[in-house]
Structures are given as C-alpha cells and as structure tokens.
XYZ file of C-alpha atoms in Angstrom:
464
model
C 84.206 89.148 84.696
C 81.028 89.706 86.895
C 80.429 88.790 90.938
C 79.403 85.387 91.485
C 76.196 86.023 93.159
C 74.787 82.431 95.535
C 71.105 82.002 95.370
C 70.525 79.808 98.618
C 71.855 78.180 101.415
C 72.883 74.491 101.943
C 71.356 73.215 104.503
C 73.906 71.328 105.883
C 76.016 75.330 106.179
C 77.261 76.144 109.194
C 77.301 80.153 108.279
C 74.038 81.376 106.061
C 73.785 83.953 104.013
C 71.462 86.563 105.037
C 68.058 86.403 102.882
C 68.533 83.344 101.096
C 66.337 80.104 101.270
C 67.699 76.768 101.939
C 68.223 74.353 99.215
C 68.034 69.902 100.228
C 71.816 69.266 100.044
C 71.211 65.509 101.269
C 72.043 64.234 97.359
C 75.720 66.025 97.497
C 78.599 64.397 99.912
C 79.514 66.914 102.118
C 80.755 64.731 104.722
C 82.742 62.078 102.834
C 85.591 65.259 101.764
C 86.303 67.678 98.625
C 87.100 64.050 96.326
C 83.750 63.192 96.487
C 82.057 66.573 96.201
C 84.192 66.761 93.132
C 83.657 63.399 91.267
C 80.069 64.099 91.922
C 80.383 66.383 88.397
C 83.599 65.693 87.151
C 83.986 64.368 83.575
C 80.017 62.858 84.353
C 78.464 64.284 81.366
C 78.292 67.324 78.720
C 77.960 70.566 80.683
C 78.318 68.973 84.224
C 82.271 69.735 86.095
C 83.774 69.675 89.696
C 86.703 70.393 91.231
C 88.594 71.205 95.002
C 91.826 72.344 96.153
C 93.727 72.298 99.308
C 94.402 74.940 101.471
C 97.731 74.311 102.917
C 97.801 77.359 105.408
C 94.974 75.654 107.226
C 94.432 72.284 106.425
C 91.396 73.023 105.069
C 89.787 73.050 101.173
C 87.761 74.137 98.615
C 84.728 72.496 96.081
C 82.308 72.841 93.787
C 80.081 70.504 91.358
C 77.727 71.015 88.916
C 74.425 69.275 90.981
C 73.686 66.373 89.117
C 69.690 66.773 88.883
C 69.747 69.762 87.590
C 72.976 71.220 85.820
C 71.811 74.545 85.191
C 72.283 74.872 89.035
C 76.534 74.124 91.100
C 77.168 73.563 94.638
C 79.688 75.909 96.056
C 81.593 74.053 99.517
C 84.288 75.883 101.666
C 86.285 73.553 104.616
C 87.436 75.252 107.936
C 88.849 72.781 110.392
C 87.818 75.626 113.415
C 85.288 77.429 111.344
C 83.014 74.598 109.453
C 82.267 75.247 106.394
C 79.787 77.110 104.119
C 77.784 75.213 100.982
C 76.114 77.898 98.840
C 74.037 76.864 95.604
C 75.013 78.855 92.550
C 74.786 79.310 88.606
C 76.412 76.149 87.664
C 78.726 79.166 85.318
C 79.495 80.720 88.653
C 81.004 78.037 90.868
C 84.243 78.800 89.669
C 84.134 81.862 89.988
C 83.442 82.232 93.368
C 86.105 78.740 94.109
C 88.876 81.116 92.466
C 87.160 84.741 95.103
C 87.995 82.186 98.094
C 91.598 81.124 97.400
C 93.791 82.159 100.289
C 92.006 83.376 103.690
C 88.763 84.347 102.602
C 86.294 82.161 104.046
C 82.861 83.260 103.538
C 81.481 87.364 102.097
C 79.042 89.389 103.264
C 77.161 92.542 102.917
C 77.982 92.910 98.933
C 81.940 91.898 99.615
C 82.779 92.545 102.866
C 84.583 89.424 103.767
C 86.018 87.457 107.478
C 88.920 85.630 107.775
C 88.420 83.857 110.583
C 88.398 87.120 112.671
C 88.747 89.980 111.362
C 86.226 91.526 108.678
C 87.822 93.757 105.169
C 86.071 95.462 103.009
C 85.691 94.577 99.054
C 88.824 94.139 98.031
C 89.712 97.004 95.151
C 92.498 98.882 95.338
C 95.666 96.416 93.870
C 99.376 96.247 95.576
C 101.887 95.266 93.445
C 104.021 93.907 95.740
C 101.570 91.196 97.339
C 100.266 91.063 93.856
C 96.900 90.857 95.491
C 94.086 93.426 96.492
C 94.957 95.167 99.713
C 93.148 94.453 102.758
C 91.137 97.258 104.408
C 89.810 96.503 107.924
C 86.002 97.072 108.390
C 85.962 99.820 111.159
C 84.174 98.633 114.337
C 83.031 95.358 112.844
C 80.911 92.882 115.167
C 80.289 89.330 113.753
C 76.565 88.669 113.998
C 76.158 84.567 114.887
C 73.148 82.532 114.200
C 72.686 82.803 117.677
C 72.636 86.589 118.035
C 69.987 86.286 114.967
C 67.617 83.448 116.283
C 64.401 85.552 117.413
C 61.535 83.542 120.049
C 59.179 85.041 117.713
C 59.905 82.901 114.647
C 57.551 80.153 113.445
C 60.135 77.367 111.824
C 56.638 75.767 110.900
C 56.061 78.231 108.068
C 59.376 77.772 106.894
C 60.656 75.331 104.067
C 62.846 73.460 102.709
C 63.818 73.992 98.640
C 64.352 71.357 95.812
C 67.134 71.199 93.753
C 64.740 70.571 90.855
C 62.041 73.062 91.493
C 64.145 75.154 92.635
C 64.093 78.967 90.654
C 67.138 81.172 90.079
C 64.494 84.290 89.672
C 62.559 83.075 92.677
C 62.152 86.144 94.830
C 64.450 85.483 98.506
C 61.865 84.541 101.522
C 59.714 86.879 103.082
C 60.285 86.606 106.713
C 63.674 85.121 107.036
C 63.958 84.591 110.817
C 61.262 81.966 109.897
C 63.680 79.891 107.666
C 66.623 80.416 110.168
C 64.538 79.378 112.389
C 64.028 75.620 110.538
C 67.569 75.658 110.202
C 69.043 75.730 113.358
C 66.259 73.420 113.935
C 68.229 70.992 111.990
C 71.318 71.630 111.950
C 71.591 70.376 114.916
C 71.001 67.381 113.700
C 74.020 66.866 112.151
C 77.501 65.147 113.383
C 80.207 68.066 113.620
C 77.894 71.259 113.322
C 79.292 74.031 114.563
C 77.732 75.842 118.039
C 74.996 78.357 117.013
C 76.987 80.992 118.610
C 80.007 80.215 116.113
C 77.869 80.084 113.032
C 78.542 82.833 111.339
C 75.612 85.326 109.583
C 76.274 88.684 109.058
C 78.324 91.339 110.135
C 77.810 95.115 111.925
C 79.484 98.218 111.524
C 79.481 101.494 111.324
C 80.492 101.979 107.055
C 77.000 99.703 106.568
C 74.305 102.207 108.337
C 72.157 104.412 106.212
C 74.250 107.153 107.052
C 77.478 106.159 105.277
C 75.119 104.291 102.341
C 75.075 106.172 98.924
C 72.714 105.699 95.934
C 73.880 105.466 92.202
C 73.879 109.657 91.698
C 76.328 110.041 94.811
C 78.090 107.485 94.208
C 78.873 108.152 90.542
C 79.136 112.029 91.284
C 82.363 110.129 93.783
C 83.651 108.262 90.583
C 83.408 111.519 87.915
C 81.372 109.736 85.817
C 77.622 110.344 85.591
C 74.777 108.127 86.854
C 73.667 107.510 83.357
C 77.753 105.857 83.127
C 77.649 103.965 85.948
C 73.977 102.602 85.560
C 76.076 101.587 82.163
C 78.862 99.306 83.705
C 77.091 97.272 86.421
C 74.070 96.350 83.671
C 77.436 95.106 81.471
C 77.929 93.397 85.052
C 81.549 95.328 84.859
C 83.470 93.690 87.675
C 85.486 97.033 88.562
C 82.248 98.692 89.949
C 81.651 96.879 93.516
C 78.673 94.868 94.573
C 75.906 96.792 96.132
C 75.923 96.483 100.450
C 72.212 97.106 100.313
C 69.645 97.213 98.147
C 66.308 99.782 99.629
C 63.121 100.292 98.175
C 64.752 98.587 95.117
C 67.385 100.956 94.349
C 71.196 99.953 94.825
C 73.143 101.099 98.016
C 76.566 101.841 98.421
C 78.977 102.047 101.530
C 80.950 105.561 102.024
C 83.864 103.562 102.367
C 83.402 101.238 99.629
C 82.782 104.107 97.228
C 85.960 105.867 98.265
C 87.998 102.676 97.407
C 86.324 102.810 94.334
C 87.293 106.237 93.386
C 90.834 105.199 94.402
C 90.773 102.477 92.713
C 89.972 104.072 89.521
C 92.597 106.414 89.696
C 95.456 103.991 90.350
C 94.030 102.037 87.105
C 96.029 102.158 83.603
C 92.766 104.423 82.434
C 92.831 106.883 85.473
C 97.057 107.416 85.431
C 96.484 107.835 81.678
C 93.329 110.586 82.318
C 95.679 111.767 85.656
C 98.945 112.150 83.316
C 97.069 113.871 80.737
C 95.330 116.452 82.634
C 95.939 119.721 81.445
C 96.800 118.649 77.990
C 94.337 119.814 75.083
C 94.301 116.359 73.172
C 94.970 114.580 76.892
C 98.398 113.660 75.556
C 100.899 112.494 78.221
C 103.392 115.382 79.276
C 106.025 113.355 77.301
C 103.392 112.853 74.255
C 102.306 115.934 73.820
C 106.491 117.366 74.220
C 107.834 115.009 70.815
C 103.595 116.243 69.467
C 104.878 120.105 69.954
C 108.430 119.571 68.781
C 107.228 117.689 65.727
C 104.432 120.162 64.612
C 107.121 122.844 64.857
C 109.743 120.916 62.767
C 106.593 120.167 60.529
C 105.561 123.985 59.870
C 109.060 124.834 59.181
C 109.107 122.022 56.664
C 106.030 123.611 55.248
C 105.661 127.028 55.744
C 109.082 128.210 56.278
C 110.781 126.890 53.312
C 110.074 128.566 49.788
C 110.694 125.389 48.292
C 107.899 123.531 49.744
C 105.492 126.810 50.598
C 105.516 127.126 46.627
C 103.923 123.262 46.183
C 100.503 125.271 47.808
C 99.976 126.717 44.595
C 97.026 124.806 42.937
C 99.038 123.714 39.713
C 101.797 122.047 42.234
C 99.440 120.365 43.546
C 99.876 116.622 42.830
C 100.767 112.827 44.305
C 104.709 113.097 43.083
C 105.016 117.096 45.126
C 102.597 115.100 48.148
C 104.986 112.647 48.292
C 107.524 114.723 48.128
C 106.488 116.576 51.290
C 105.482 113.327 52.831
C 109.304 111.914 52.452
C 110.288 114.855 54.042
C 108.895 115.082 56.837
C 108.773 111.221 57.394
C 112.728 112.122 57.345
C 111.959 114.582 60.225
C 110.599 111.156 62.671
C 113.070 109.008 61.511
C 116.064 111.533 61.845
C 114.599 112.764 65.478
C 114.558 109.467 67.015
C 116.979 109.818 69.474
C 115.128 113.056 70.544
C 111.867 110.907 71.252
C 114.043 107.875 72.762
C 117.333 108.775 74.037
C 119.944 106.217 73.253
C 121.830 106.830 75.921
C 119.022 106.007 78.466
C 117.731 103.154 76.103
C 121.705 101.551 75.703
C 122.127 101.595 79.556
C 119.020 100.216 80.050
C 119.472 97.432 78.028
C 123.267 96.592 79.069
C 122.287 96.342 82.918
C 118.972 94.116 82.025
C 121.152 91.869 79.512
C 123.558 91.682 82.732
C 121.252 90.443 85.419
C 120.174 87.917 83.355
C 123.657 86.985 82.998
C 124.248 86.762 86.626
C 120.768 84.649 87.431
C 122.045 82.292 84.612
C 125.282 82.617 86.242
C 123.937 81.388 89.673
C 121.816 78.962 88.434
C 125.057 77.557 86.815
C 126.146 77.829 90.098
C 123.457 75.946 92.071
C 123.497 72.828 89.801
C 126.919 72.029 89.706
C 127.933 72.335 93.291
C 129.123 69.057 92.734
C 132.339 70.232 91.247
C 134.064 70.554 87.300
C 136.096 67.919 86.503
C 139.698 68.504 86.123
C 140.224 69.808 82.493
C 136.404 69.675 82.300
C 135.620 73.113 80.067
C 133.157 75.022 81.105
C 129.753 75.036 79.740
C 128.291 78.732 79.565
C 124.303 78.737 79.717
C 123.551 82.161 79.421
C 120.190 83.652 77.813
C 118.580 86.930 77.893
C 114.502 87.126 79.209
C 112.048 87.504 75.478
C 111.458 91.453 76.508
C 115.211 92.487 76.648
C 116.022 90.367 73.208
C 113.319 92.660 71.650
C 114.400 95.765 72.419
C 117.962 94.693 72.072
C 117.058 94.169 69.099
C 115.047 97.637 68.117
C 117.684 99.057 69.460
C 120.762 97.129 66.231
C 117.892 97.706 64.266
C 117.513 101.626 64.828
C 120.353 102.487 66.075
C 123.443 100.496 64.926
C 126.054 101.815 66.145
C 124.953 103.119 69.597
C 123.953 99.249 70.293
C 127.691 98.208 68.961
C 129.046 100.274 71.740
C 126.950 99.153 74.287
C 127.193 95.558 73.689
C 131.169 96.186 73.466
C 130.611 97.188 77.104
C 128.129 94.369 77.494
C 131.133 91.905 76.531
C 133.505 93.765 79.296
C 131.012 93.914 82.061
C 130.950 90.024 81.622
C 134.183 89.298 81.698
C 134.895 91.898 84.230
C 132.197 90.450 87.044
C 132.067 86.530 85.360
C 135.408 85.719 83.905
C 132.755 84.918 80.395
C 134.603 84.992 77.338
C 133.562 87.515 74.441
C 132.565 85.124 71.912
C 129.882 83.185 74.678
C 128.286 86.812 75.500
C 127.619 87.339 71.429
C 126.618 84.192 71.331
C 123.792 84.466 73.860
C 122.850 87.529 72.163
C 122.966 86.798 69.199
C 120.723 83.776 69.397
C 118.313 85.497 71.588
C 117.659 88.162 68.343
C 117.712 85.817 66.314
C 114.984 84.019 68.694
C 112.697 87.026 69.227
C 113.742 89.839 67.192
C 113.036 90.892 64.045
C 116.582 91.175 61.577
C 117.297 88.882 58.772
C 119.457 86.376 58.903
C 122.244 88.539 56.787
C 121.484 91.999 59.154
C 121.588 89.680 62.031
C 125.073 88.064 61.153
C 126.887 91.167 59.618
C 125.537 92.917 62.935
C 127.496 90.942 65.096
C 130.258 89.831 63.007
C 131.646 93.404 63.725
C 131.723 93.029 67.412
C 133.214 89.562 67.269
C 136.770 89.433 68.475
C 139.656 89.153 65.764
C 141.748 86.084 66.340
C 144.826 86.057 68.098
C 148.151 84.903 66.382
C 149.910 81.650 68.193
C-alpha cells in the first residue's frame, strides 16, 4: 500500500490544498449528491468505477468516481453538513485509498498527513491502538487552522492564474509558481457558487510549532532515529513503503519530516512485529527470542550428549562408519530426543488449561445465544437441543493437543465435560459431540483415530 497524493483541487472545493492547481470540475454533478457522483463512473465502461458511503455520525458522505473524460484520473469528494466539501482530483487508482483514509472523523489532510476533524488537528496516524482498532489520535501542539481568508494576499493577481482542464491535465506537471494568484482566482469563483462556505471557514493549511523549520529532519536524521541507514530509508521511500510517513515539507528538493512525526514513526517501528521481535531477541547471538534460545540451548546440550558422550554413537565418526545407515540411526536418535521433549517446549499442563478455558468460553457464548433465541419459552415435553460450537482456532489447537498428547487431552476433555455439566447441565454426550464435530471439521486426525479417541471418552451406558 502507498500513500495517496492529490493532484489538483476541484474548482468547487471549499478547502483548497496549498500548492496544487485548480481544475474545472463542472462536468461532475457535485451538487446532486453522492449517488449522482457514484453513477458517473459505476458500471459505465471498462476501467471506470464509482462509489459513495454515508457518514452516519454527521449526516455527511464521501464519494469517488472515475473521470468520464480522462479515465486515468478520478475525483474524490468529502462532504460535511457544517464544514462543507473537499473536492480533489486524483490518479484514478488512488481514489479508493483516499476514500478509505477519509473513513471516520478525518475531514481533510495537510502537511503530509496531519488531519483535521472539524475542531482539532492531529499528527499522522502511525501508532496502532489495539483497543479501538485504529491509530492513536495524537494532537498537534498549539495547532492553528489557516483559512482562505488568512491566506489571501492583496498583492495576488487572479488574472495571472488559470483553471486547468481534465483532458489536458498533466499528472506530472510542476506546481503553479505563484499559488496565491491561483487562490485569488479560486476565491473569486468560489463566491459565485450556491451554499459556498465563507472564506474564513475554508480551511487551507495548518500552522504548528511542530512544522517549524527548526523541527524538520532530513533523511539522514530520520534514518538515525529509526536505527537504519539512510540508504535503507531511501529504499523504503522509493518502494512506496506506507510504513514510512509522508514528508511534511520538501526543501530544496529534499524530503523533510517533523521531529514529532519521526518520533511517532520510531515508536510505531518498535511496536511492530519486526520491532517486537528485534527488541526481545537483542541479546541473543542468533537473534532468537529468549524462549527459542532456551530450546536451542537445551537441544544443543542433548545432541552433544548423544553425539559425543555416548561411545556407541561417537564411534560412528570414524571414516569407515560414515554411511547412510549410520547417519539415519543418529538422525533417528536426535529426532527421538525432540519428540520425547515436546512437554519441555510447550508445557502440556499450561496448554491443557488454556484449551479448557477456550472451549468453555465458546460454550458460554453458545449457551447465551441459545437463551436469547429462546426467550419465547420451551414447550412442555420438548427435548432440549444444544447448539454448541468451538471456534476454529480452538478446534485446531485441540486437534493438535490430541494428536501430540492424547493422554493429557483425554484428562482435560474430561474436565471440560465436568465443567459444562456443572455450569449449564450440558450432558456429557453433547460435549463430546461438539468437540468431535469441531475436530472433524478443522483438525487433521483421520476418521479412525478420531473415532477411537472419542470412544474412550464416551460415558458407559447405564443399566435401567
């Protein structure tokens, strides 16, 4: 995934992106609502598409469509009932990415990912919050919203500006030299539209101490903070690696990042899978986690004992004993050492209690769903039907447990049967049926082994 960069402002936008040219958007039905925008491109021709989604929190919406005149370009539109609309011309392949980025409360982006929700500016989202399942919202320090009214310069000359056309627009064209002239032309045209926001409410940019020149870092400083070389960081950037934040500025053709954004990037790297692995294995010669290193050292000692301390094995190192059969016997001995040491790698008593808790948790959800579905009551004499289930990852782990430690699995399944009956009066045969079905669907045991194992758990028939 790469960052989506707008190419130009639509002329009817309320929030111009600084530095970008303005392009005529009169052939897009912006005033007719999101359905009409979607319909411009959806199912019209090969290479065209459109979509809209309502924002139920605010009553607004967001939409995008392929441009009907130039299919390599597309329009992205974000509307808020109080804060107006943003209209951006994009590469057509980037419209869906911006559509996703706009989801939620993000109304617009500036300065390489700083975003505004209508009241507050936040830094680019980088540090993942597992509770909210979104990036942490980190406020930009002392941020001030810069409006179009703030930006307009009395010395600007709208006559020197122009409005681009989609058919002749060049995605690689340089930015306008004097953007204030273009802003003046946009402001004059903007006032002609119905329901146009006042210029003092049209957001153009953000100002914050975080974006001051003294707080900007180049590639070498950014790489040093991240613990990588400058060449590695440049390689990430050239590949469009989205984990590298967008630069906040370009000075003399060189990318510059705010120190606050760089610090967040470093934190995000430390919290990533690779960062956690590197941190937790920093002291090991092979960069293994502490647990994996313990397993390595344990078997290294076992293998050394087998290969060197046992005379019957050590004699095989002489040249005449080096043959395939001898090697296979030694390999079998080492493999046997691993197979009989599974409990030292993954302790069975810990795994057993974990699986037991996971199965009972699935049962508890099933029982609660059953109670919710049957509030209508049970007809007298109607036999209770248990709709028990086990989540797939739990079923797969149970199958592994049975195949590797059948005697321990037998014990803990017995505990599951006991607890299910004690808590919910679930008959033992119903528990066995649910577990056998789960293992059958998601496990690797063959039919014969599964039938044999669960037969050993089935309570004996009671004599009448």
